XYZ file of C-alpha atoms in Angstrom:
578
model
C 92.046 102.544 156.595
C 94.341 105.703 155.243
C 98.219 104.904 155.343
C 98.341 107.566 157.860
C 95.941 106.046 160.098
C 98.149 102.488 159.951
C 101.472 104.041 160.840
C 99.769 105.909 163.632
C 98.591 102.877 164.884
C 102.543 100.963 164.504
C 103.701 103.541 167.022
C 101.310 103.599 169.558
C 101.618 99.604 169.295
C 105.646 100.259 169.573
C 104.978 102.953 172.471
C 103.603 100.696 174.056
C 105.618 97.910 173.977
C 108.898 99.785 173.954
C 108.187 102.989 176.510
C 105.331 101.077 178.887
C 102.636 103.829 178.243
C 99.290 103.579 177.315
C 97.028 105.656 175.261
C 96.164 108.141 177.469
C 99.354 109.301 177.935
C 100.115 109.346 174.494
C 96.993 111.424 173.670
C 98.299 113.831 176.654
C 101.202 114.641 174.182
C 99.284 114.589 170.610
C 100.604 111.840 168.636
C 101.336 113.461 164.701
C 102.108 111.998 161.761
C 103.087 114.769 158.821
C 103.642 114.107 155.379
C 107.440 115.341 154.352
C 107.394 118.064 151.609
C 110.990 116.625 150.853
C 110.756 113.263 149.762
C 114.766 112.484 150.168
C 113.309 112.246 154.373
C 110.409 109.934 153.557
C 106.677 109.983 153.390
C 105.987 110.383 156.251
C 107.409 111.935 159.859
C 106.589 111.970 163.509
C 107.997 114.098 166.448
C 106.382 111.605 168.956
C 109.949 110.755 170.088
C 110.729 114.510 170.585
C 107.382 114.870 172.932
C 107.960 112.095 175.082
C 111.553 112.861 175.644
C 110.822 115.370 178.187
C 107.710 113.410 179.806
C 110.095 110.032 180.343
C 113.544 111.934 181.049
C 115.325 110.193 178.212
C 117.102 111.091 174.783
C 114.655 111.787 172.058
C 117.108 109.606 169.857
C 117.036 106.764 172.257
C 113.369 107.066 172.351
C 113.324 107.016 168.397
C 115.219 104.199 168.368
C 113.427 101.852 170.490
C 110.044 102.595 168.533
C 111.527 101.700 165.090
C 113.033 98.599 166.807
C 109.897 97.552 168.239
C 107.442 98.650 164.975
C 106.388 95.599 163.447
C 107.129 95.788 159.656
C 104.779 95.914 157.223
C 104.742 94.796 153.005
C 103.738 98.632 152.852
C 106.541 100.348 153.976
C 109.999 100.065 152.589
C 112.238 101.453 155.736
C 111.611 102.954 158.844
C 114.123 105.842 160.047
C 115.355 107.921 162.720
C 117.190 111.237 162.176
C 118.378 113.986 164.795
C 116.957 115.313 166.704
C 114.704 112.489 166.997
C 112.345 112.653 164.328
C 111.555 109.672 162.529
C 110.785 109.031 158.671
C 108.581 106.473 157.025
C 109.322 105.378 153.189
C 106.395 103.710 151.489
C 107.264 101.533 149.265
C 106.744 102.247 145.251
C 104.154 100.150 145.077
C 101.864 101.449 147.991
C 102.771 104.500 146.264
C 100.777 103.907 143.377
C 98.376 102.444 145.534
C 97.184 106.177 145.729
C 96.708 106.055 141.921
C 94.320 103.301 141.990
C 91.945 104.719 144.518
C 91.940 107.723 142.224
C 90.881 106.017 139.367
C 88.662 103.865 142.336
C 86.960 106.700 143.582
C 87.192 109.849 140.993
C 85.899 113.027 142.673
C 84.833 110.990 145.843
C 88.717 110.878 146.475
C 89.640 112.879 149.399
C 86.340 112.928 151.002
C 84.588 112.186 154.293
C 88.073 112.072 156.365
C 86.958 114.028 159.291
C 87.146 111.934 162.441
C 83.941 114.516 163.219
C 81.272 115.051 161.707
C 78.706 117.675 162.292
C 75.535 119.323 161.267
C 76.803 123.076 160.748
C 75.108 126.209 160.058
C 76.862 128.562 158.247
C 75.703 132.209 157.604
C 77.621 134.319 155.357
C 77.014 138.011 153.118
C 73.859 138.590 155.308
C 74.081 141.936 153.452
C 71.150 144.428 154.077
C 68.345 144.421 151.567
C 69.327 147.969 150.719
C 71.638 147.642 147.564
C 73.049 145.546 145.371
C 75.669 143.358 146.951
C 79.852 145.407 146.806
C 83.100 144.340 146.148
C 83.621 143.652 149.699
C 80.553 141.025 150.267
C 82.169 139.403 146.956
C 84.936 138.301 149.071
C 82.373 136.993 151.623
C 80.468 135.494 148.864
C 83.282 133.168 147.058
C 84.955 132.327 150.268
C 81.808 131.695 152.018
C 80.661 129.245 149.232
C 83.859 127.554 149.076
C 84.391 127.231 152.915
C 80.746 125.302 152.491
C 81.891 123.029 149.525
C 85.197 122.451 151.593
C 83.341 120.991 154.771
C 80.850 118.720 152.910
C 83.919 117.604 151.700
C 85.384 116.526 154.590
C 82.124 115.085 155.895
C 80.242 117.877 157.578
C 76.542 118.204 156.757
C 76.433 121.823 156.158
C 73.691 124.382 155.410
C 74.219 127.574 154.496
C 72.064 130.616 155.487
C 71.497 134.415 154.395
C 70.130 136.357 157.071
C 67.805 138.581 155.195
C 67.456 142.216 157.633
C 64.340 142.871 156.166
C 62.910 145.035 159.476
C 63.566 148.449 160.873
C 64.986 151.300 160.281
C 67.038 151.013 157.163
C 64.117 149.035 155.308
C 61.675 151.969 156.155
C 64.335 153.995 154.563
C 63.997 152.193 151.437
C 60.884 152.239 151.300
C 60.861 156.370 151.731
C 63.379 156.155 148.967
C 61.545 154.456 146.610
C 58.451 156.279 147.165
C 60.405 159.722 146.945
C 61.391 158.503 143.692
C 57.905 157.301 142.779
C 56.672 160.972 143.845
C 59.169 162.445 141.115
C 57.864 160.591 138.225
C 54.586 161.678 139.169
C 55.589 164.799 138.423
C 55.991 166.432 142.041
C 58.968 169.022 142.214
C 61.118 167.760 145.725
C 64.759 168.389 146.397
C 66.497 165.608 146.757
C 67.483 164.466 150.066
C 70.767 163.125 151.499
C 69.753 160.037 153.952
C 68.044 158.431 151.490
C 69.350 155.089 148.884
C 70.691 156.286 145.918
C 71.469 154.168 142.847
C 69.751 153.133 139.483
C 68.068 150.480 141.401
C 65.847 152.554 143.530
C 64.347 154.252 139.919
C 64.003 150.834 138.324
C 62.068 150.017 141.276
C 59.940 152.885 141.631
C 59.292 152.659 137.647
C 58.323 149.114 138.363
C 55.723 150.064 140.445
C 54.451 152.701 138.575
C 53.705 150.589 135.500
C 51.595 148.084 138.188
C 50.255 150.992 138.733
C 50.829 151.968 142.083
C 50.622 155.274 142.949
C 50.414 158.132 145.558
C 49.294 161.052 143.978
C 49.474 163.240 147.152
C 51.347 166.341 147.439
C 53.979 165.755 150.122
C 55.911 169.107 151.560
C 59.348 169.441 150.319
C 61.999 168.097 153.013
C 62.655 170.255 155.299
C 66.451 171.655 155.675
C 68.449 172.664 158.830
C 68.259 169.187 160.648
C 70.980 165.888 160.128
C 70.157 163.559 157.267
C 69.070 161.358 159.960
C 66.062 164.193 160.803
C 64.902 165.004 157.951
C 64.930 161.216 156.710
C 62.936 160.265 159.940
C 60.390 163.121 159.324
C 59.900 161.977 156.073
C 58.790 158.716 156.949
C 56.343 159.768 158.864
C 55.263 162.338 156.170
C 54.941 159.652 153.787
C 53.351 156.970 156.407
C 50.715 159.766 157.436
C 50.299 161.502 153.386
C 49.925 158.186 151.194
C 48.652 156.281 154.473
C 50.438 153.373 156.329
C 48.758 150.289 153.811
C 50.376 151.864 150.875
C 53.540 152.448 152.999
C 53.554 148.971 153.769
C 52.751 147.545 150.463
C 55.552 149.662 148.742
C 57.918 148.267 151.511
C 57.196 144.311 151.009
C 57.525 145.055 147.013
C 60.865 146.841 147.543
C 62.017 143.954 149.991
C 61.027 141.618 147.415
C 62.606 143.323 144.060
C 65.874 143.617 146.334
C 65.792 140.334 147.672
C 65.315 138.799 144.302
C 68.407 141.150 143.382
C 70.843 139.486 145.947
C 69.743 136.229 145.019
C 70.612 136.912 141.372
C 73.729 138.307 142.394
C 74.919 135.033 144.254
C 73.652 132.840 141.483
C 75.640 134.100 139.048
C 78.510 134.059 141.091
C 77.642 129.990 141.664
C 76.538 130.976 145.466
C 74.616 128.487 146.616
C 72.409 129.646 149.934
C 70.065 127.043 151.010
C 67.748 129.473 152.975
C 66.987 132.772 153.414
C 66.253 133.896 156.779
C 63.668 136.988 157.567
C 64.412 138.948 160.876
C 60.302 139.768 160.066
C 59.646 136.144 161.378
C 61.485 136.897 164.666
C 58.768 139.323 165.398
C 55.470 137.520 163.422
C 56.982 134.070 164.690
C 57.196 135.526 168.665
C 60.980 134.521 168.770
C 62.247 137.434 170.269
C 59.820 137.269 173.169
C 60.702 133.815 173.321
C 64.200 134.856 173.541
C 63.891 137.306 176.093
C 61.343 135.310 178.319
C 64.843 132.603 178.396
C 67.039 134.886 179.214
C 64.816 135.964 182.029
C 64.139 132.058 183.522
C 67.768 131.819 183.162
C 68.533 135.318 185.375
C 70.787 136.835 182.749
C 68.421 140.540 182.651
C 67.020 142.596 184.409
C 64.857 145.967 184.007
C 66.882 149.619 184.567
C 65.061 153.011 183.776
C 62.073 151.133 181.894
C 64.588 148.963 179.737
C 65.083 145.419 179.869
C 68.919 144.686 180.096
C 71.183 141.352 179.372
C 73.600 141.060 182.154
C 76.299 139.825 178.980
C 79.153 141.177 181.500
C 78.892 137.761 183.369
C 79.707 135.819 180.206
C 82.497 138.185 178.585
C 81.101 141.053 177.102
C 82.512 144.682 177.881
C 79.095 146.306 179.239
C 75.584 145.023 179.874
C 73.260 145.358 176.591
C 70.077 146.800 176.370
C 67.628 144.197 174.680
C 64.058 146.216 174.966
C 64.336 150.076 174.923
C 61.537 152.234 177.596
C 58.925 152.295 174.958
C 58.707 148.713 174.193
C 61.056 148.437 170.910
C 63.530 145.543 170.600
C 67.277 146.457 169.617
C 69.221 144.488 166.774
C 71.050 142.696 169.629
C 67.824 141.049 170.715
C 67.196 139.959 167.358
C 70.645 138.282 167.062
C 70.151 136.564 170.671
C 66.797 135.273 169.053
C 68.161 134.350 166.089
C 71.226 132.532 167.148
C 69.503 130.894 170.033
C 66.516 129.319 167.266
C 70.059 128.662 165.290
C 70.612 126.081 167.614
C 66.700 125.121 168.628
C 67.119 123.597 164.794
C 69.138 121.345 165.633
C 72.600 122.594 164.524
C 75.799 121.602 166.373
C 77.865 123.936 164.994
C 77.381 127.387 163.973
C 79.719 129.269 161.864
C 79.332 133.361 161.194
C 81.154 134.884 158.637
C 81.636 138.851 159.449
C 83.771 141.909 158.340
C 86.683 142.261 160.233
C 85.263 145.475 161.919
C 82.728 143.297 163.380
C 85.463 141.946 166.149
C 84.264 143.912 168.893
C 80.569 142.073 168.226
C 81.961 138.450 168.510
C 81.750 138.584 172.112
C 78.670 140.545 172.277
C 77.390 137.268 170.198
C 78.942 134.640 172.539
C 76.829 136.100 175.342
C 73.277 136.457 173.948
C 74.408 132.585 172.615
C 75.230 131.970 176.529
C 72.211 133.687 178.113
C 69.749 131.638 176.652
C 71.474 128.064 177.764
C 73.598 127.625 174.962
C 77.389 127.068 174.780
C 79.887 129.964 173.301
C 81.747 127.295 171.547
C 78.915 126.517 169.345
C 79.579 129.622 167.858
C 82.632 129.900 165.565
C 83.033 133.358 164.116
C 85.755 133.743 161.265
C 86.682 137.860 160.280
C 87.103 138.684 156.674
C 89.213 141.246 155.912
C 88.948 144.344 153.294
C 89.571 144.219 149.865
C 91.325 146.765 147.241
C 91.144 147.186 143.454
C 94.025 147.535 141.683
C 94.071 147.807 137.819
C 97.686 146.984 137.605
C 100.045 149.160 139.786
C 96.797 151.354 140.106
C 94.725 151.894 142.835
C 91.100 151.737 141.815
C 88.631 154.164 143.972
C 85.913 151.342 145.830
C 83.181 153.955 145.769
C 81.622 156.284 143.105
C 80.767 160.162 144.627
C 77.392 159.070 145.892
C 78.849 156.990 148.442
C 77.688 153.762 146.680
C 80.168 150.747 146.468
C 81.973 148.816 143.403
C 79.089 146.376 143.065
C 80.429 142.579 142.740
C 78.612 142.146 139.840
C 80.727 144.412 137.592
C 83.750 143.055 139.089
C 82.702 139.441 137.918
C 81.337 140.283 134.761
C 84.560 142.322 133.796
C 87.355 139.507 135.235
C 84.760 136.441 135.099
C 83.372 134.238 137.288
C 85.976 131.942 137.610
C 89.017 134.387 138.424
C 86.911 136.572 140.324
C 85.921 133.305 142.914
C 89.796 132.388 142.413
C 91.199 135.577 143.354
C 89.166 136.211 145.817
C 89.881 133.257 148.024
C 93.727 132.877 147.587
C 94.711 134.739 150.367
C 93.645 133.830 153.970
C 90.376 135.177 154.890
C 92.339 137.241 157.849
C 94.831 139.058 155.047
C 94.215 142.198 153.720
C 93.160 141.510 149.755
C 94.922 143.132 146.652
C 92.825 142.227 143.962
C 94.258 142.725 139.962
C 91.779 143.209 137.742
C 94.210 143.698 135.160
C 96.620 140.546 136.131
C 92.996 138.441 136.746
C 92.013 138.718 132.785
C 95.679 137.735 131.741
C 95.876 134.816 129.585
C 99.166 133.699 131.041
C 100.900 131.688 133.436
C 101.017 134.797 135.930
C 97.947 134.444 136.133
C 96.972 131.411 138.742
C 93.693 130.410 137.922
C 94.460 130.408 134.067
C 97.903 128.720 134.844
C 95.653 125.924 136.333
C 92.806 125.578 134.392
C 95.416 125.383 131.606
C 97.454 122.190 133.419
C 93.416 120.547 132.864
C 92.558 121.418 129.803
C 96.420 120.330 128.677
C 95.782 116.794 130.043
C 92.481 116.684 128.088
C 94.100 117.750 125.050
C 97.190 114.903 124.963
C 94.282 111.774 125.567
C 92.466 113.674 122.212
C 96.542 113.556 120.340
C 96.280 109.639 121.524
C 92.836 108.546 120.562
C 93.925 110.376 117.278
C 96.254 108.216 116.897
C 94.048 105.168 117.629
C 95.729 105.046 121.260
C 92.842 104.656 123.321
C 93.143 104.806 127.467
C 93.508 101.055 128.744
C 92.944 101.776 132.707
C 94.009 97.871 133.117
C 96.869 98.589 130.890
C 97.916 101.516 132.830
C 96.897 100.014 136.297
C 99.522 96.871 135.671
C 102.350 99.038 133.946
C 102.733 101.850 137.140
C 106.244 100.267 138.273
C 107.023 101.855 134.647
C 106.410 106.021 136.384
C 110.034 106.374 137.483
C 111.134 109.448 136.731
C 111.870 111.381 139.615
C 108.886 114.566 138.479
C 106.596 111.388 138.238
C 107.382 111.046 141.929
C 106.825 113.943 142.933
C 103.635 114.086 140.954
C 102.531 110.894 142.392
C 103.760 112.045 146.258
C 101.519 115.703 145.877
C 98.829 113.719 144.555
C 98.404 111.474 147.866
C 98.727 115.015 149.970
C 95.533 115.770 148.475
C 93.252 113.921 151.185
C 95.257 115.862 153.947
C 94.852 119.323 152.328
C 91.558 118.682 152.556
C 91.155 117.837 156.366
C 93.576 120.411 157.007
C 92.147 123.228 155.444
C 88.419 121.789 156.528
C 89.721 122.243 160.298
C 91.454 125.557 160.048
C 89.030 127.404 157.622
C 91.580 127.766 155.082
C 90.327 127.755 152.114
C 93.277 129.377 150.198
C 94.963 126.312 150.976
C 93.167 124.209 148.423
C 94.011 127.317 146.161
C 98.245 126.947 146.770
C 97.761 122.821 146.404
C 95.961 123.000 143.234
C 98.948 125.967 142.128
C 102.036 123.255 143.283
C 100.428 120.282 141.594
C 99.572 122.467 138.162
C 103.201 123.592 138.280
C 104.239 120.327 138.436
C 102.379 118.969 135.692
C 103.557 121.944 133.679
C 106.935 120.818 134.273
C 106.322 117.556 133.501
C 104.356 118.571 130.078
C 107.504 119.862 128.590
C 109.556 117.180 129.792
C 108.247 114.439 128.775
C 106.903 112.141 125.742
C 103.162 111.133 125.797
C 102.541 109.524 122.831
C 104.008 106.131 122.108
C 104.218 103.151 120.951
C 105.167 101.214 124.275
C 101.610 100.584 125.724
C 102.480 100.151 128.887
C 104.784 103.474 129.737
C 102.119 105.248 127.258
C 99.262 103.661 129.344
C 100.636 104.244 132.477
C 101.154 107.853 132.019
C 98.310 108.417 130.592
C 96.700 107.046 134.049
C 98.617 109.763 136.075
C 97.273 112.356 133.992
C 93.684 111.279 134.306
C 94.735 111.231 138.264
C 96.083 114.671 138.342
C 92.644 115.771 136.055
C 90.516 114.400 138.454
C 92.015 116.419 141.790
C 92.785 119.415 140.124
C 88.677 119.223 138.644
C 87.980 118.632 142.344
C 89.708 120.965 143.983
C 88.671 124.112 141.171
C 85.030 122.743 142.348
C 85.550 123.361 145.533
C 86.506 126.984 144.880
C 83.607 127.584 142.500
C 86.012 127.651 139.496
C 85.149 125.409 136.222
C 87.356 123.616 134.557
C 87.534 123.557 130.673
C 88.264 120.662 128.643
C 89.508 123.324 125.710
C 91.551 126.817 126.094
C-alpha cells in the first residue's frame, strides 16, 4: 500500500474516533492528502480539518488537534503536525524516505505505474486528418500529445487503444481523385488550365506518376474546365466529366489507389514521429458494413428523429444541441453527422468504456453536436470525453514564420521534425497545456544548451551515465547492496530534495493521467533535471568511501530511471552519450 494511501487511512481511523463520523460523511467532504512542495512543512498535508470545520461548527484548529491526538503512530512517520489555519503536516521519517529508493531500484520503469483506483478500457482517437495531404504543423501537435496522452494512461493502468479515423468517403476523396487524374491527364500530354478546387502539392504528381508507370491511363480528351462558376462548380462538374469520360471503374480504381498511397503517407508520417495508432478506421465500412442504417434504425426505436420535407432529422435539441440535425438529406444521402453518430455509437458496441476525442479547438461548437448522436442511440454523454487542442505558431527566434506556402498548403510536420528532430519536436510540442495557444522555436528547439528543455534533460541522463563509466574506470563498480545499506549516508539537504521529487513521481503520474495533462510530466522531468544539475556541480562522485560513493551512485541510477521513464512517456529518447 502507497504511504499516501496509509496516512489516509490514520485519519479517517482518527475521524472517527475523535469527531464520531463515519465514512460517508467524510467522502461528502473529499478527504486529500497533498504532498508539500516545501519540505520545512512536511511530506505530506491535509485540509480535512479545514472541511469539517464548517460541517461540525467547530475550530478547524481544534479539529486538527484532536485527529493528531487520536492518530495512532506509526515506525513510518517521524511527527505529526498541525499549523494555522488548520492544516496538518506529516514528516516521514529518513528512513521511509529512502524507502522510495528501494522500490526504484525494486521496480525500474514499472515504478509509478498502475495507481489509478480506475481502470478502464478507453478508446482514444486522435489526428483523424483527411486522406487529402500530408499531415501540417498543426496535426503535429495532435500527433505528439495524442501519443503521449496514450503512453500516460497505460501508465496509470488504463487499457487504452488508440484509433485514426481514416475519412476515406465523399466529397473531398472524389476530389482527390479528380486531382490526381487531372494531373494524370497532363502527363499524357492533354493541354488543361489548371483549376482552383482541386489538391495541390508534389504529392498529387508523385501519385499520378505512380500510376502512370503501372500503367494506368485515360487517354480521353476531357473539355477544359469551364470558367465563370465557384471553385466548388467547376470542381463538381469535373467529377462528373471525369466519372462519365474515363468511365466510373477507372474513377473508382484511381480513387482506392490514391486512398491507399495517402494512407500509407500518414502512416509514415506518424511512424517516424514514434506515433503509435493501433487501428485505422474507414468511414467506407460505415456504409459497406450497414452501420449507418444501423445507426439511424436506433435512433428511430429510440424516438430521437423524425422525417421533415423528405429528410430524416435527429431531434439532438432534447439532449443539448443548439438545433435539430439533419442525418439523411431528400435524395437518400447520409450527412457526416450520421457517420459520426454511427461511428461513435459502434465506438461503444466494441466494448469501450471510455471514449476520448481529440479535436481542434474550433471544433467546440461540435462537442455537443457529438454528445447527442452518442445519446440518441442509448448511450451516455459522459462516455464521451472530448479534449480541444489549440493552434500552433512558428517562430524562428523572435520571428514569426508564415504556416502556409501561397498555394494554401500547410507547414507539413514532417519538415518541422526532420529540421528540429524527433525528440524536441514531441518535447516542444507537448509542454504547454493542450488548451494554450503554442509558440513553437525552431531556432531555441535545435540549441545545444540548457535553454533548451529537452536538451537540458536529456543532458541530466546522459550525465548520470557518464559518472558510473568515470567509476567503473576506476575499478568502482555499482554495489546496489552496498548502496542499499549506506542510504542514511544521502544527507545533504539537495540529496533531500532529490530524494523528496523523486517519490512525487507516482503522483505526477495519476495526476496528470486524470486531468489530461500531459505537460505536467514535461515540468516534473524539467524540476528533477534541474536538480540533478545542481547537484552535479556540487558534489563529489568518485571516492574512495564505498558506502557514500555507493550510495550516491544508487540515487543517480534512481533519478536515471524516472527521468528515462518519464522522456518515454513523451516520445523523447534518452541518450546514454551527448
Amino acid at each position: 500500500m502507497r504511504i499516501e494511501d496509509k496516512i489516509k487511512e490514520l485519519i479517517v481511523t482518527a475521524l472517527t474516533k475523535s469527531q464520531g463520523i463515519n465514512n460517508d460523511e467524510i467522502n461528502e467532504v473529499d478527504l486529500e492528502l497533498s504532498r508539500n512542495k516545501n519540505n520545512e512543512h512536511g511530506d505530506f498535508s491535509s485540509n480535512i480539518a479545514l472541511k469539517l470545520s464548517g460541517k461540525l461548527k467547530r475550530s478547524p484548529m481544534v479539529i486538527a488537534e484532536e485527529i493528531i491526538n487520536s492518530i495512532q503512530v506509526t515506525d513510518e512517520l517521524e511527527r505529526i503536525e498541525f499549523v494555522k489555519p488548520g492544516f496538518i503536516n506529516f514528516y516521514l521519517t529518513t528512513e521511509k524516505k529512502h524507502g522510495v529508493l528501494e522500490e526504484i531500484i525494486s521496480k525500474g520503469k514499472a515504478f509509478g505505474a498502475s495507481c489509478v483506483a480506475e481502470k478502464k478500457k478507453i478508446l482514444l482517437e486522435f489526428v483523424s486528418a483527411n486522406p487529402t495531404g500530408p499531415l501540417h504543423v498543426g496535426h503535429g501537435r495532435h500527433a505528439a500529445f495524442g501519443d503521449s496522452l496514450a503512453r500516460l494512461l497505460r501508465k496509470s493502468g488504463h487499457e487504452v487503444f488508440t484509433e485514426y479515423y481514416l475519412n476515406d468517403a465523399g466529397r473531398q476523396i472524389d476530389i482527390l481523385c479528380a486531382s490526381v487524374m487531372f494531373e494524370l491527364l497532363l502527363l499524357e500530354g492533354q493541354k488543361l488550365d489548371r483549376v482552383g478546387g482541386l489538391y495541390k502539392g508534389s504529392y498529387i504528381k508523385e501519385i499520378a506518376g505512380g500510376l502512370q508507370e503501372e500503367g494506368i491511363a485515360i487517354n480521353k480528351k476531357i473539355s477544359s474546365p469551364k470558367t465563370g462558376g465557384s471553385d466548388d462548380e467547376i470542381v463538381d462538374a469535373l467529377i462528373l466529366e471525369l466519372k462519365d469520360v474515363a468511365g466510373n471503374e477507372l474513377f473508382q480504381m484511381v480513387l482506392e489507389k490514391t486512398v491507399l498511397q495517402m494512407t500509407k503517407l500518414l502512416k509514415d508520417d506518424l511512424s517516424d514521429f514514434r506515433v503509435r495508432q493501433d487501428g485505422f478506421y474507414s468511414e467506407k465500412s460505415l456504409f459497406s458494413e450497414g452501420r449507418i442504417k444501423e445507426a439511424c434504425e436506433i435512433i428511430k426505436k429510440n424516438g430521437n428523429a423524425y422525417k421533415k420535407d423528405g429528410a430524416l432529422w435527429l431531434e439532438s435539441t432534447k439532449y443539448g444541441d443548439d438545433k435539430d440535425r439533419v442525418v439523411i438529406r431528400e435524395d437518400g444521402r447520409s450527412t457526416y453527422f450520421a457517420s459520426d453518430i454511427a461511428y461513435h455509437h459502434h465506438k461503444k458496441v466494441r466494448g469501450f468504456d471510455l471514449l476520448i476525442n481529440i479535436l481542434g479547438s474550433d471544433h467546440h461548437g461540435y462537442v455537443s453536436r457529438l454528445e447527442a448522436g452518442l445519446t440518441s442511440t442509448g448511450n451516455k454523454a459522459s462516455d464521451l470525453e472530448v479534449i480541444l487542442m489549440q493552434f500552433v505558431t512558428l517562430y524562428r527566434g523572435k520571428k514569426k514564420i508564415q504556416m502556409s506556402t501561397r498555394s494554401g498548403n500547410f507547414v507539413p510536420m514532417r519538415d518541422l521534425y526532420s529540421e528540429v528532430g524527433v525528440d524536441a519536436a514531441r518535447f516542444f510540442y507537448v509542454s504547454r497545456s493542450h488548451g494554450q495557444h503554442l509558440d513553437f522555436d525552431l531556432e531555441l528547439a535545435t540549441k545545444q544548451n540548457n535553454k533548451n528543455p529537452v536538451y537540458y534533460i536529456q543532458y541530466a541522463n546522459a550525465r548520470i551515465k557518464s559518472v558510473i563509466k568515470e567509476n567503473e574506470k576506476r575499478g568502482y563498480l555499482f554495489d546496489e547492496v552496498t548502496g542499499k545499506s549506506n542510504l542514511a549516508k544521502l544527507k545533504l539537504s539537495i540529496e533531500e530534495d532529490i530524494i523528496s521529487l523523486l517519490g512525487k513521481y507516482p503522483e505526477t503520474i495519476l495526476k496528470s493521467s486524470d486531468s489530461r495533462e500531459v505537460n505536467k510530466i514535461a515540468n516534473y522531468l524539467k524540476s528533477l533535471s534541474q536538480l540533478f544539475h545542481s547537484y552535479y556541480g556540487s558534489t563529489k562522485f568518485v571516492s574512495d568511501e564505498d558506502g557514500v560513493r555507493n550510495a550516491r551512485l544508487l540515487l543517480l541510477q534512481c533519478v536515471s530511471t524516472v527521468i528515462e521513464d518519464g522522456l518515454d512517456i513523451l516520445g523523447v529518447s534518452a541518450p546514454s552519450k551527448m
